[in-house]
Amino acid sequence: MSATDTRTDLGAFVCVIEELHRDLATADAACVGRFTHAEVTLDLGTSPDWIGGGLADDEEWRIEWVKLYEGLDLAHGFVTTGDPRYLSTWEDLTTSFCVQVPVGHDTSDVSARRLQNWLYAWQRFASSTSFEGFRPGVADRLRRRILDDVEHLATHLTAERNHRTMELYTLLLVGLAFGEAPLAADALGLLAENAALDIVDDGVHRERSSDYHMIVLRSLVGAVANARLAGLDVDDRLLAATDRAATFGLHLQCPDGTTPALSDGDQADFRSLLSFASRVLGRPDLEWAATLGGRGVPPKDTAATFPTGGYVVQRSGWGDGSTPYGDERWAILDCGPLGDGGHGHYDHLSVELAGGGHRIAVDPGRFTYADGPDGWRRWFKGTQAHNTVCVDGLDQTPYRRGKPKGPTSSAHLVRRHTEHGLDIVVARATSPQYRAVHERTLAFVGGEYWIVIDELADDEPHDYVARWHLDPSTQGAVTVRAAEAGSIVETPAATFVVLRDSGLVDIEDGWVSPTYGERLPAPVIAIAAPRHHTATIVTLIDPLCRSPRSVIHEVDGDHHAVQIDWGGSRDDLAWQPSSANWSRT
């Protein structure tokens, strides 16, 4: 054998995450055996103990570590600098893994993600003009190990949901990389079947998690792109499901370009994915969102409803008018079933809001999957960690770390009516934990501000608390004062006006987890109506940070009327199931 192993060519395939892993600092740290995951850095060496190393008490840390995303950063470092230590480090890491870790040691989804990252890094290294081959035997060892892993993976596929999608996509990639045409074709067919099942008719992934929805979308778009590159026929079911999922991904995006952390997610930036999907699917509206209005064509729909998936989105515009893209108003309301599997948080009727270049009310995220004695998994998954109403301090669904057992809470969209600049969304939630019924009205007025009306009723008294979780950037900058209109809560992002008789207003300590393992202190607006049979909590939320002189809300059955005196102008709103009207004088 020659001094280098020259059998390094792979079949052509598209890497869908290359732009996410171009960090030379991460590559340099890996070269000295230093790895950072979930905000924890460990020195483990370049031929580490892959089975016993890492955090013994945090399974999730090891799971992320053994996927070896650092390989892409190492490959980027090699391509951009030609420094051989990046290649040598990757060879040490991968070959030591092959020696130490038996096939099938990790779960199918973890093995599948590792195989993807190995292939992506391999392809990137081999593309460099500095690449003269791997050390003797490395390519053959990796090739044998990948094929052995794939043989095991193919007979141990996860039965359903996002793990299965990712595992099938891995089989497709390996088939294309190693010229295994039957493997690639079979994987592509199974992907089409799985996508048709997992992406419901309105485009929402069945787990109802924003982060996992976008991760699945990345695999689906990658499958379409790679199949076309290889000259394979793409099943219409796969194309249709991918297109539907891309539409929901488009509307998930906040005006700042990020995607919210709904049900076990992070506040992530998927703009590069939307741009990729725009090219693959031929959809210039996705490119518009990916570039924050810089290229493409603005989407037409600002009032998007996903009744099966259970989400409603309100948006003032797409930056194609007088308001810049990043300053548009945006809201998403959760009013559907608890997501399949264990990712669903107990957040029925929770709302996330943004406007004027700020996150106004945020989903705190997930922080951890570990169900330790510190209780953080339970807190972040629980009802009080969401922008909804908590009854008697209970979670809407009895807590479990993963998939619930027994009855769960439920929610549904009652109606939506948009007319004369007023978008009215009414949704209702029930829980097996109590008999009180929660109905929430989200009124979006003139593309400017929101009025939220929470109505709760039972024949016995309860302690009702409506919460609004604020962005960590507002920590230490929230004030509460009494006024004629009610309690005025002033924040850097918006003014909250809680009408008189709605409840007692307080600022609680809360937390927001922008990424897994990161926990930042953040204020929470809490509106308490203790020991009430029925309660009506009315909150005006204004991104313009105005303080109205007075706000009057009157209700007669399904007919609502609101009058707002802004001290120079007056808004009159009225709505009922069949009509809605807004005027300013």
PDB file of C-alpha atoms in Angstrom, residues 242-248 250-251 274-275 277-288 296-297 299:
ATOM      1  CA  THR A 242     -41.764  18.693   1.571  1.00  0.00           C
ATOM      2  CA  ASP A 243     -43.619  21.599   0.009  1.00  0.00           C
ATOM      3  CA  ARG A 244     -46.272  21.575   2.747  1.00  0.00           C
ATOM      4  CA  ALA A 245     -43.638  21.432   5.469  1.00  0.00           C
ATOM      5  CA  ALA A 246     -41.745  24.316   3.878  1.00  0.00           C
ATOM      6  CA  THR A 247     -44.879  26.467   3.993  1.00  0.00           C
ATOM      7  CA  PHE A 248     -45.248  25.945   7.728  1.00  0.00           C
ATOM      8  CA  LEU A 250     -41.983  29.895   6.326  1.00  0.00           C
ATOM      9  CA  HIS A 251     -44.727  31.066   8.690  1.00  0.00           C
ATOM     10  CA  LEU A 274     -35.263  28.175   3.674  1.00  0.00           C
ATOM     11  CA  SER A 275     -32.899  29.463   0.978  1.00  0.00           C
ATOM     12  CA  ALA A 277     -35.565  24.863  -0.006  1.00  0.00           C
ATOM     13  CA  SER A 278     -36.347  27.838  -2.238  1.00  0.00           C
ATOM     14  CA  ARG A 279     -33.882  26.585  -4.838  1.00  0.00           C
ATOM     15  CA  VAL A 280     -34.909  22.938  -4.595  1.00  0.00           C
ATOM     16  CA  LEU A 281     -38.665  23.569  -4.613  1.00  0.00           C
ATOM     17  CA  GLY A 282     -38.656  26.574  -6.932  1.00  0.00           C
ATOM     18  CA  ARG A 283     -40.317  28.834  -4.376  1.00  0.00           C
ATOM     19  CA  PRO A 284     -39.149  32.474  -4.353  1.00  0.00           C
ATOM     20  CA  ASP A 285     -41.311  33.184  -1.290  1.00  0.00           C
ATOM     21  CA  LEU A 286     -38.962  31.039   0.774  1.00  0.00           C
ATOM     22  CA  GLU A 287     -35.991  33.039  -0.497  1.00  0.00           C
ATOM     23  CA  TRP A 288     -37.763  36.245   0.572  1.00  0.00           C
ATOM     24  CA  GLY A 296     -37.315  36.588  -3.929  1.00  0.00           C
ATOM     25  CA  VAL A 297     -41.023  37.328  -3.823  1.00  0.00           C
ATOM     26  CA  PRO A 299     -45.436  35.638   0.528  1.00  0.00           C
TER      27      PRO A 299
END
